[in-house]
Amino acid sequence: MKPPTPSRLPHRSSAPSPGSASSGGSPAAAVVCGIGAWVPPRVVTNEELARRLDTSDDWIRTRTGIRRRHVVAPGVSTGELALQAGRRALRSAGGAPVEAVVLATTTPDRPCPATAPEVASRLGLGPVPAFDVAAVCTGFVYALATGSGLIAAGLARRVLVIGADAFSTIVDPHDRTTTAIFGDGAGAVVLRSGAPAEPGALGPFDLGSDGGLADLITVEAGGSRQRSTGRAAPPSDHYFRMDGRSVFRQAVLRMTESAQRVLDRAGLRIDEVDRFVGHQANARLLDAVADRLGLLPEHVVRHIDRVGNTAAASVPLALADAAHRGVVQPGHRVLLTAFGGGLTWGSAVLRWPDCRPVL
């Protein structure tokens, strides 16, 4: 058999060698250099939900802080959301090519294959490595850590990290609780290789999970566990289910502990944090975590009232919106933390760079 011709072999002459960095030979840091966000144009208000469900605007707002959410039109998938956000992040970063794509999502276009390779192809990125990360609402923080690891290992100089979910496709339209909470959207950042001390550098991270509590947040049908039974699943098993009270308690505990650990690792006091960007699951959850950490209300970034809980897209959407409105400014120390199914949780810190978001 003839060996492959050189023209068919991947060429990465510009890629760094493993463990290389901008100086000193230590691993490179991942630096945020672009950010983009996109939500579908269809808006569903609380009043619209109240007309078809046993609920009201007041009931939803007082329990969640949500006034409206965006949902995909028929035929629009998570891949389209990711494509739009990724395109905007690349534009924000100046349009230079990336060498890997990491997509965090719980609502992939199909069970197989992953959604990220098609997104990379549609973005015109060529045969770059691309894969999905499944950590539900913690997905974007996990994906950030993964992208940072690719850069630290010398496998890529620039990585596109996307959080995208179309949760409206997996919530029961007749369940006022989940339907009122979740919305659709995508946010993305471009990471580049850089120095640990420069603006935009990510780290340290804190990640964790507790699979013993996996049943608190589930979609029962569609996986190998259900399919291997050979029996059809009841329609309700195809929808997202959550034990709200237990999840709230776990989220407050895990987000608070994770955020404190990452601050300790970074050598930062809570009064040195300029902005707190937590997973936008519930306004009361954000307040509870901020209160336990000792954060002032004006330091908490809020976006949930306009988009709802967008799962893996939650943190990057809130961050892009805050940067766009000037709530997060260059030089601000930003604390990120999230919690999701799995159970999973994670946190990270960075000093925000001079980076203009594209929405």
Short mmCIF file of C-alpha atoms in Angstrom, two decimals:
data_model
loop_
_atom_site.label_atom_id
_atom_site.label_comp_id
_atom_site.label_asym_id
_atom_site.label_seq_id
_atom_site.Cartn_x
_atom_site.Cartn_y
_atom_site.Cartn_z
CA MET A 1 0.00 0.00 0.00
CA LYS A 2 1.36 3.42 -0.93
CA PRO A 3 1.83 5.81 1.98
CA PRO A 4 -0.26 8.98 1.94
CA THR A 5 1.19 11.80 -0.09
CA PRO A 6 2.43 14.79 1.91
CA SER A 7 -0.36 16.95 0.51
CA ARG A 8 -2.94 14.82 2.30
CA LEU A 9 -1.24 14.93 5.69
CA PRO A 10 -2.37 17.61 8.16
CA HIS A 11 0.07 20.49 8.26
CA ARG A 12 0.51 22.41 11.48
CA SER A 13 3.91 24.02 11.08
CA SER A 14 2.73 27.11 12.94
CA ALA A 15 1.35 25.19 15.93
CA PRO A 16 3.33 25.33 19.15
CA SER A 17 5.07 22.29 20.49
CA PRO A 18 3.56 20.67 23.58
CA GLY A 19 4.14 22.72 26.70
CA SER A 20 5.36 25.79 24.81
CA ALA A 21 4.39 29.31 25.80
CA SER A 22 5.02 32.88 24.84
CA SER A 23 8.11 32.95 27.05
CA GLY A 24 10.02 30.96 29.63
CA GLY A 25 8.99 27.48 28.46
CA SER A 26 6.07 27.16 30.90
CA PRO A 27 2.63 26.14 29.59
CA ALA A 28 0.80 28.88 27.74
CA ALA A 29 -2.27 30.49 29.22
CA ALA A 30 -5.58 30.67 27.36
CA VAL A 31 -6.53 34.30 26.78
CA VAL A 32 -10.01 35.50 25.80
CA CYS A 33 -9.67 37.61 22.66
CA GLY A 34 -13.19 37.56 21.18
CA ILE A 35 -16.77 37.06 22.30
CA GLY A 36 -20.06 36.69 20.46
CA ALA A 37 -23.66 35.84 21.28
CA TRP A 38 -26.91 35.10 19.51
CA VAL A 39 -30.49 34.36 20.50
CA PRO A 40 -33.26 33.40 18.08
CA PRO A 41 -35.62 36.27 17.17
CA ARG A 42 -38.80 34.62 18.47
CA VAL A 43 -39.67 36.06 21.90
CA VAL A 44 -42.09 34.37 24.30
CA THR A 45 -43.30 36.64 27.09
CA ASN A 46 -44.76 35.60 30.43
CA GLU A 47 -48.12 36.94 29.27
CA GLU A 48 -48.07 34.60 26.28
CA LEU A 49 -47.36 31.61 28.50
CA ALA A 50 -50.14 32.67 30.87
CA ARG A 51 -52.66 32.52 28.02
CA ARG A 52 -52.06 28.78 27.51
CA LEU A 53 -50.80 27.53 30.87
CA ASP A 54 -51.98 27.69 34.46
CA THR A 55 -49.60 30.52 35.35
CA SER A 56 -49.23 34.30 35.39
CA ASP A 57 -46.59 36.93 34.78
CA ASP A 58 -46.45 37.63 38.52
CA TRP A 59 -46.06 33.93 39.40
CA ILE A 60 -43.13 33.54 37.00
CA ARG A 61 -41.35 36.78 37.85
CA THR A 62 -41.55 36.40 41.62
CA ARG A 63 -40.20 32.83 41.54
CA THR A 64 -37.59 33.11 38.77
CA GLY A 65 -36.96 36.74 37.86
CA ILE A 66 -37.74 35.95 34.20
CA ARG A 67 -39.86 38.26 32.05
CA ARG A 68 -39.30 36.69 28.63
CA ARG A 69 -37.26 34.10 26.77
CA HIS A 70 -36.21 33.42 23.16
CA VAL A 71 -37.11 30.13 21.44
CA VAL A 72 -36.07 28.56 18.16
CA ALA A 73 -38.40 28.45 15.18
CA PRO A 74 -39.43 25.04 13.80
CA GLY A 75 -36.48 23.39 12.09
CA VAL A 76 -33.83 25.51 13.81
CA SER A 77 -31.37 23.41 15.81
CA THR A 78 -28.63 23.93 18.36
CA GLY A 79 -26.09 23.76 15.55
CA GLU A 80 -27.57 26.89 13.97
CA LEU A 81 -27.41 28.73 17.30
CA ALA A 82 -23.78 27.67 17.74
CA LEU A 83 -22.94 28.71 14.19
CA GLN A 84 -24.32 32.21 14.70
CA ALA A 85 -22.54 32.74 18.02
CA GLY A 86 -19.29 31.25 16.76
CA ARG A 87 -19.32 33.47 13.68
CA ARG A 88 -19.76 36.53 15.88
CA ALA A 89 -17.00 35.50 18.28
CA LEU A 90 -14.60 35.01 15.38
CA ARG A 91 -15.49 38.47 14.09
CA SER A 92 -14.93 39.94 17.55
CA ALA A 93 -11.49 38.30 17.63
CA GLY A 94 -10.48 39.85 14.31
CA GLY A 95 -11.27 36.94 12.03
CA ALA A 96 -8.04 34.96 12.45
CA PRO A 97 -8.52 31.19 12.05
CA VAL A 98 -8.86 28.85 15.02
CA GLU A 99 -7.36 25.40 15.37
CA ALA A 100 -10.03 23.64 17.43
CA VAL A 101 -13.73 23.94 18.32
CA VAL A 102 -15.26 22.86 21.64
CA LEU A 103 -19.07 22.98 21.84
CA ALA A 104 -20.90 22.63 25.15
CA THR A 105 -24.49 21.47 24.72
CA THR A 106 -27.16 19.15 26.13
CA THR A 107 -29.36 19.45 23.05
CA PRO A 108 -27.14 18.28 20.17
CA ASP A 109 -28.58 18.21 16.69
CA ARG A 110 -28.41 14.40 16.75
CA PRO A 111 -27.30 11.72 19.24
CA CYS A 112 -24.59 10.83 16.73
CA PRO A 113 -22.40 12.43 15.48
CA ALA A 114 -21.38 15.36 17.66
CA THR A 115 -22.62 18.78 16.57
CA ALA A 116 -19.25 20.59 16.76
CA PRO A 117 -17.65 19.13 13.60
CA GLU A 118 -20.55 20.33 11.43
CA VAL A 119 -20.41 23.76 13.06
CA ALA A 120 -16.67 23.93 12.34
CA SER A 121 -17.27 22.92 8.73
CA ARG A 122 -20.01 25.51 8.24
CA LEU A 123 -17.71 28.16 9.69
CA GLY A 124 -15.13 27.26 7.04
CA LEU A 125 -12.49 26.23 9.58
CA GLY A 126 -11.24 23.20 7.67
CA PRO A 127 -10.31 19.82 9.23
CA VAL A 128 -9.74 21.13 12.75
CA PRO A 129 -10.48 18.96 15.78
CA ALA A 130 -14.04 19.62 16.95
CA PHE A 131 -16.07 17.89 19.64
CA ASP A 132 -18.97 18.31 22.07
CA VAL A 133 -18.86 18.58 25.86
CA ALA A 134 -21.94 17.46 27.82
CA ALA A 135 -22.15 18.95 31.32
CA VAL A 136 -25.62 20.53 31.05
CA CYS A 137 -25.64 24.07 32.49
CA THR A 138 -22.01 23.81 33.63
CA GLY A 139 -21.03 22.94 30.07
CA PHE A 140 -19.50 26.26 29.08
CA VAL A 141 -17.16 26.35 32.09
CA TYR A 142 -16.12 22.76 31.36
CA ALA A 143 -15.57 23.71 27.71
CA LEU A 144 -13.47 26.73 28.73
CA ALA A 145 -11.27 24.46 30.83
CA THR A 146 -10.99 22.03 27.92
CA GLY A 147 -10.05 24.77 25.46
CA SER A 148 -7.52 26.11 27.94
CA GLY A 149 -6.07 22.62 28.24
CA LEU A 150 -5.67 22.32 24.47
CA ILE A 151 -3.69 25.54 24.47
CA ALA A 152 -1.59 24.61 27.52
CA ALA A 153 -0.77 21.25 25.91
CA GLY A 154 0.40 22.95 22.74
CA LEU A 155 -2.28 21.34 20.58
CA ALA A 156 -3.72 24.66 19.39
CA ARG A 157 -2.89 28.34 19.49
CA ARG A 158 -6.49 29.49 19.09
CA VAL A 159 -9.67 27.69 20.16
CA LEU A 160 -13.32 28.54 19.59
CA VAL A 161 -15.40 27.65 22.66
CA ILE A 162 -19.19 27.70 22.29
CA GLY A 163 -22.06 27.15 24.70
CA ALA A 164 -25.35 26.52 22.89
CA ASP A 165 -28.67 24.96 23.78
CA ALA A 166 -32.20 24.76 22.40
CA PHE A 167 -33.89 23.69 25.62
CA SER A 168 -37.33 24.57 24.29
CA THR A 169 -37.04 21.36 22.24
CA ILE A 170 -36.80 19.12 25.33
CA VAL A 171 -39.10 20.78 27.88
CA ASP A 172 -42.71 19.68 28.20
CA PRO A 173 -44.78 22.49 26.62
CA HIS A 174 -47.57 21.75 29.10
CA ASP A 175 -45.34 21.99 32.19
CA ARG A 176 -45.51 25.58 33.41
CA THR A 177 -42.41 25.20 35.58
CA THR A 178 -39.84 24.13 32.99
CA THR A 179 -41.48 25.94 30.08
CA ALA A 180 -41.35 29.22 31.99
CA ILE A 181 -37.72 28.80 33.01
CA PHE A 182 -35.85 27.77 29.90
CA GLY A 183 -34.94 29.63 26.71
CA ASP A 184 -32.66 29.09 23.72
CA GLY A 185 -29.43 30.78 22.71
CA ALA A 186 -25.69 30.55 22.21
CA GLY A 187 -22.58 32.37 23.34
CA ALA A 188 -18.97 31.86 22.28
CA VAL A 189 -15.46 33.03 22.99
CA VAL A 190 -12.19 32.76 21.10
CA LEU A 191 -9.19 31.77 23.18
CA ARG A 192 -5.61 32.39 22.08
CA SER A 193 -2.26 31.35 23.47
CA GLY A 194 -0.77 34.00 25.72
CA ALA A 195 0.87 34.81 29.03
CA PRO A 196 -0.75 34.12 32.42
CA ALA A 197 -0.45 37.74 33.59
CA GLU A 198 -2.04 39.46 30.60
CA PRO A 199 -5.66 40.71 30.45
CA GLY A 200 -8.06 37.98 29.40
CA ALA A 201 -5.97 35.10 30.74
CA LEU A 202 -8.15 32.33 32.18
CA GLY A 203 -7.42 30.45 35.35
CA PRO A 204 -7.37 28.91 37.73
CA PHE A 205 -10.37 26.60 37.31
CA ASP A 206 -12.41 24.50 39.70
CA LEU A 207 -14.53 21.62 38.36
CA GLY A 208 -16.55 18.94 40.12
CA SER A 209 -19.38 16.42 39.87
CA ASP A 210 -21.60 14.11 41.90
CA GLY A 211 -23.11 11.31 39.83
CA GLY A 212 -24.87 9.97 42.90
CA LEU A 213 -27.42 12.75 42.41
CA ALA A 214 -27.80 12.30 38.66
CA ASP A 215 -31.54 11.68 38.93
CA LEU A 216 -32.22 15.23 40.10
CA ILE A 217 -31.89 16.52 36.50
CA THR A 218 -32.69 14.10 33.70
CA VAL A 219 -34.10 13.28 30.29
CA GLU A 220 -34.84 9.58 30.74
CA ALA A 221 -35.47 8.49 27.15
CA GLY A 222 -33.20 8.37 24.12
CA GLY A 223 -30.02 6.98 25.66
CA SER A 224 -28.63 3.44 25.72
CA ARG A 225 -30.12 2.75 29.16
CA GLN A 226 -33.67 3.18 27.90
CA ARG A 227 -33.06 1.84 24.39
CA SER A 228 -31.45 -1.36 25.65
CA THR A 229 -34.73 -2.37 27.33
CA GLY A 230 -36.31 -2.88 23.93
CA ARG A 231 -39.43 -1.10 25.13
CA ALA A 232 -40.80 2.18 23.89
CA ALA A 233 -40.49 4.99 26.41
CA PRO A 234 -43.60 6.88 27.48
CA PRO A 235 -43.84 10.35 25.93
CA SER A 236 -43.11 12.06 29.26
CA ASP A 237 -39.68 10.40 29.43
CA HIS A 238 -38.54 12.35 26.38
CA TYR A 239 -38.86 15.63 28.28
CA PHE A 240 -36.49 17.31 30.70
CA ARG A 241 -37.32 16.74 34.37
CA MET A 242 -35.89 18.41 37.46
CA ASP A 243 -36.40 18.19 41.21
CA GLY A 244 -36.49 21.95 41.66
CA ARG A 245 -36.17 22.22 45.44
CA SER A 246 -33.29 19.78 45.71
CA VAL A 247 -31.53 21.28 42.69
CA PHE A 248 -31.79 24.77 44.19
CA ARG A 249 -30.18 23.64 47.44
CA GLN A 250 -27.39 21.79 45.65
CA ALA A 251 -26.78 24.69 43.25
CA VAL A 252 -26.38 27.24 46.03
CA LEU A 253 -24.01 24.95 47.94
CA ARG A 254 -21.90 23.81 45.00
CA MET A 255 -21.62 27.18 43.25
CA THR A 256 -20.64 28.90 46.49
CA GLU A 257 -18.03 26.30 47.41
CA SER A 258 -16.61 26.12 43.89
CA ALA A 259 -16.38 29.91 43.59
CA GLN A 260 -14.60 30.17 46.93
CA ARG A 261 -12.13 27.43 45.98
CA VAL A 262 -11.21 29.10 42.71
CA LEU A 263 -10.73 32.45 44.48
CA ASP A 264 -8.45 30.76 47.01
CA ARG A 265 -6.42 29.18 44.20
CA ALA A 266 -6.12 32.56 42.50
CA GLY A 267 -5.12 34.26 45.74
CA LEU A 268 -8.06 36.66 45.52
CA ARG A 269 -10.33 38.01 48.23
CA ILE A 270 -14.03 38.41 47.52
CA ASP A 271 -13.69 42.20 47.75
CA GLU A 272 -11.24 42.05 44.84
CA VAL A 273 -13.94 40.63 42.52
CA ASP A 274 -15.44 43.34 40.32
CA ARG A 275 -18.12 41.25 38.62
CA PHE A 276 -19.78 37.93 39.35
CA VAL A 277 -21.18 36.10 36.30
CA GLY A 278 -23.08 33.11 37.62
CA HIS A 279 -25.23 30.62 35.74
CA GLN A 280 -28.49 32.44 35.04
CA ALA A 281 -30.80 29.73 36.34
CA ASN A 282 -32.94 31.73 38.71
CA ALA A 283 -32.70 35.26 40.12
CA ARG A 284 -33.12 33.94 43.66
CA LEU A 285 -30.25 31.49 43.09
CA LEU A 286 -27.94 34.31 41.99
CA ASP A 287 -28.90 36.32 45.07
CA ALA A 288 -28.33 33.36 47.39
CA VAL A 289 -24.87 32.56 46.01
CA ALA A 290 -23.84 36.22 46.01
CA ASP A 291 -25.02 36.62 49.59
CA ARG A 292 -23.10 33.56 50.79
CA LEU A 293 -19.95 34.76 49.06
CA GLY A 294 -20.33 38.26 50.49
CA LEU A 295 -20.72 39.99 47.12
CA LEU A 296 -22.47 43.33 46.79
CA PRO A 297 -25.63 43.26 44.62
CA GLU A 298 -24.12 45.73 42.13
CA HIS A 299 -21.33 43.25 41.39
CA VAL A 300 -23.76 40.55 40.21
CA VAL A 301 -24.35 40.36 36.44
CA ARG A 302 -27.99 39.67 35.56
CA HIS A 303 -29.33 38.65 32.20
CA ILE A 304 -31.95 36.04 33.12
CA ASP A 305 -34.89 38.46 33.02
CA ARG A 306 -34.54 38.84 29.23
CA VAL A 307 -33.53 35.34 28.11
CA GLY A 308 -34.40 32.86 30.87
CA ASN A 309 -32.19 29.90 31.68
CA THR A 310 -30.27 29.12 28.48
CA ALA A 311 -28.31 26.20 29.99
CA ALA A 312 -24.82 25.93 28.46
CA ALA A 313 -25.28 29.32 26.78
CA SER A 314 -26.12 31.04 30.05
CA VAL A 315 -22.68 32.22 31.20
CA PRO A 316 -21.33 33.42 27.82
CA LEU A 317 -24.63 35.16 26.96
CA ALA A 318 -24.59 37.01 30.27
CA LEU A 319 -20.91 37.88 29.87
CA ALA A 320 -21.35 39.16 26.30
CA ASP A 321 -24.38 41.23 27.28
CA ALA A 322 -22.57 42.72 30.29
CA ALA A 323 -19.52 43.63 28.19
CA HIS A 324 -21.76 45.15 25.53
CA ARG A 325 -23.57 47.33 28.09
CA GLY A 326 -20.35 48.34 29.84
CA VAL A 327 -21.27 46.51 33.04
CA VAL A 328 -18.10 44.44 32.57
CA GLN A 329 -15.20 46.67 31.55
CA PRO A 330 -11.56 46.05 30.62
CA GLY A 331 -9.53 45.40 33.75
CA HIS A 332 -12.42 44.04 35.81
CA ARG A 333 -11.72 40.87 37.75
CA VAL A 334 -14.52 38.51 36.77
CA LEU A 335 -15.64 35.40 38.65
CA LEU A 336 -17.54 32.79 36.62
CA THR A 337 -19.45 29.92 38.21
CA ALA A 338 -22.10 27.46 37.05
CA PHE A 339 -24.07 24.40 38.14
CA GLY A 340 -25.90 21.77 36.11
CA GLY A 341 -27.06 18.21 35.68
CA GLY A 342 -24.71 15.38 36.38
CA LEU A 343 -24.56 16.87 38.93
CA THR A 344 -21.77 19.15 37.74
CA TRP A 345 -20.32 22.48 38.78
CA GLY A 346 -17.38 24.68 37.90
CA SER A 347 -15.79 28.10 38.31
CA ALA A 348 -13.05 30.21 36.75
CA VAL A 349 -11.55 33.67 37.10
CA LEU A 350 -10.11 36.16 34.63
CA ARG A 351 -9.32 39.83 34.25
CA TRP A 352 -11.54 41.08 31.43
CA PRO A 353 -9.59 42.22 28.31
CA ASP A 354 -10.30 45.11 25.96
CA CYS A 355 -12.62 42.96 23.88
CA ARG A 356 -15.66 44.25 21.99
CA PRO A 357 -18.50 41.69 21.84
CA VAL A 358 -20.46 41.08 18.65
CA LEU A 359 -24.13 40.39 19.30
#
